[in-house]
C-alpha atoms as one frame of an Amber mdcrd trajectory, in Angstrom:
protein
  99.385  73.379 125.857  98.788  71.130 122.865  95.156  70.462 123.813  94.648
  74.105 124.732  95.886  75.175 121.319  93.470  72.855 119.534  90.539  73.908
 121.704  91.291  77.608 121.387  91.605  77.445 117.619  88.314  75.570 117.241
  86.428  77.843 119.640  87.827  81.010 118.083  86.931  80.046 114.540  83.513
  78.702 115.535  82.665  81.667 117.737  83.738  84.346 115.296  81.996  82.609
 112.427  78.763  82.319 114.409  78.861  85.990 115.386  79.678  87.244 111.915
  77.422  85.066 109.809  73.663  85.446 109.662  70.896  84.970 107.152  71.447
  88.423 105.686  75.207  88.029 105.247  76.492  87.332 101.770  79.366  84.879
 101.823  82.231  85.799  99.519  85.360  83.792  98.754  88.565  85.168  97.280
  91.737  83.373  96.253  95.008  84.650  94.846  98.758  84.875  95.220 101.565
  87.400  95.439 105.037  86.930  94.004 107.512  88.939  96.076 111.233  89.511
  95.576 111.650  88.942  99.331 109.383  88.142 102.269 110.131  90.879 104.786
 107.767  90.910 107.767 107.991  93.492 110.524 111.582  94.288 109.625 112.868
  90.710 109.297 113.747  88.885 106.061 112.300  85.358 106.080 113.926  82.921
 103.678 116.423  85.136 101.855 114.882  84.435  98.439 111.856  85.294  96.290
 108.620  84.215  97.932 105.338  82.882  96.575 102.497  83.896  98.884  99.112
  82.239  98.219  95.951  83.090 100.103  92.317  82.055 100.398  89.743  84.075
 102.301  86.061  83.810 103.116  84.055  86.779 104.363  80.515  87.037 105.679
  79.372  90.442 106.827  81.991  91.842 109.209  83.620  88.457 109.776  86.560
  87.054 107.830  88.251  83.649 107.917  91.354  82.956 105.880  94.576  81.116
 105.178  97.836  82.683 104.019 101.211  81.177 103.182 104.736  82.108 102.174
 107.053  79.681 100.373 110.594  80.428  99.297 111.606  79.589  95.747 115.124
  78.557  96.779 115.368  75.928  99.513 116.257  75.729 102.299 114.254  78.625
 103.630 111.521  79.638 105.995 108.078  78.422 104.981 104.860  79.676 106.551
 101.200  78.609 106.573  98.857  80.722 108.694  95.192  80.584 109.638  93.365
  83.674 110.823  89.934  84.845 111.906  88.901  88.457 112.234  86.003  90.770
 112.912  85.570  94.401 111.845  83.719  96.930 113.953  82.735  99.290 111.184
  85.555 100.979 109.277  87.397 102.101 112.405  88.569  99.015 114.283  89.259
  95.360 113.508  90.325  92.457 115.719  92.231  89.426 114.401  93.483  86.153
 115.863  96.290  84.540 113.833  97.868  81.109 114.135 101.372  81.330 112.641
 102.722  77.935 111.567 106.203  77.317 110.155 106.374  73.921 108.372 110.092
  73.237 108.207 111.279  69.958 106.692 111.983  68.328 110.064 108.608  69.207
 111.610 106.140  69.100 108.724 104.313  66.121 110.272 103.784  67.823 113.647
 101.072  70.315 112.799  99.246  69.777 116.095 102.373  70.401 118.170 101.276
  73.873 119.243 104.133  74.178 121.740 106.910  74.127 119.129 105.587  74.803
 115.637 102.925  77.453 116.201 102.733  80.959 117.605  99.345  82.553 118.235
  98.759  86.297 118.158  95.844  88.601 118.832  96.032  91.947 117.039  93.923
  95.046 116.716  94.012  97.699 114.003  92.667 101.223 114.417  92.030 103.171
 111.194  91.284 106.895 111.251  91.172 108.434 107.788  94.774 108.174 106.516
  96.267 107.122 109.856  96.477 103.540 111.136  97.713 101.953 114.336  98.403
  98.223 114.806  99.065  96.388 118.071  99.899  92.669 118.062 100.598  90.433
 121.075 101.696  86.793 120.932 100.082  84.823 123.749 100.512  81.081 123.117
 102.772  78.567 121.399 106.475  78.821 120.679 106.277  82.590 121.217 103.915
  83.725 123.960 105.492  87.048 124.915 106.396  89.265 121.958 104.648  92.604
 121.479 104.618  94.631 118.261 103.296  98.151 117.615 103.111  99.901 114.243
 101.848 103.285 113.076 101.202 104.142 109.438 100.126 107.115 107.370  98.922
 107.242 103.776 100.278 110.313 101.994  98.581 109.428  98.719 101.530 108.762
  96.435 103.298 106.745  99.144 102.521 105.328 102.560 104.921 105.490 105.497
 105.177 103.224 108.531 107.202 102.743 111.691 107.087  99.675 113.912 108.658
  98.576 117.178 108.745  95.321 119.095 110.467  93.291 121.781 111.481  89.682
 122.473 111.654  87.854 119.105 111.845  91.100 117.133 115.132  92.296 118.677
 118.512  90.712 119.306 118.545  91.511 123.039 114.811  91.111 123.661 114.364
  94.744 124.658 111.740  96.939 123.033 113.126  98.779 119.996 112.326 100.191
 116.568 112.616  97.404 113.980 110.556  98.431 110.956 110.699 101.826 109.230
 109.828 102.371 105.598 107.758 103.676 102.751 105.684 101.816 100.193 103.913
 102.533  96.945 101.718 100.689  94.474 100.485 101.007  90.909  98.711  98.959
  88.270 100.384  97.924  85.034  97.773  97.793  82.287  98.451  94.766  80.089
  95.225  94.681  78.103  91.963  96.585  78.006  90.518  94.153  80.533  93.500
  93.121  82.645  95.910  95.042  84.854  98.731  93.673  87.008  99.006  95.204
  90.511 102.602  96.127  91.377 103.832  97.130  94.831 107.194  98.081  96.272
 108.727  99.021  99.619 111.969 100.316 101.067 112.366  98.985 104.601 114.959
  99.789 107.264 115.455  97.814 110.457 117.462 100.156 112.730 117.873  97.492
 115.413 119.624  95.003 113.100 121.017  97.744 110.808 119.448  96.066 107.758
 117.984  97.691 104.647 115.583  95.891 102.297 114.086  96.778  98.935 111.064
  94.653  98.059 108.897  94.539  94.948 106.026  92.240  94.096 103.078  91.526
  91.831  99.624  90.204  92.697  97.475  87.712  90.809
């Protein structure tokens, strides 16, 4: 599995990059960070503290290659460093392969141990006007079974979402609703030339009976 993980990651990145990049594609690079009051992902709180979430992304045409992380401000906590590659088929559908890596203190030197420290997921997102549908399936690594589905709708002032999953997402492993909420965003104008993006969400996990309120700013 370790060699398979290395080979798959290399082939995926190389193949998607080759298909998305051509002489007419303009390569763009973006870098930034979010500061969130909590890192809540698909109805689960990771780390139990404020989270700094840096990212770096390169795009060329319809192809994107990026890295994203989440680091708690109060240790110990769950840390995360992900790599992803994606391809968009117009404005309607996108396909993404993500390598989730969790560098805890006792395994930070075992990056290439794909059996224990990584989980790999393939996901697709369908976007139709204000409606979106996400399907994500883990297929290799520490988690090679979990399935997650999420539907969202943008009402303008707020967006609403509902998500369900099985295996790692629920306490008994059965498929259940784990992520229900609404979110909103605005920009705080600080100067004539600079505004600070602010976002917030109220999230309920019916399966674990947990409620989260999250707010964050982007840089």
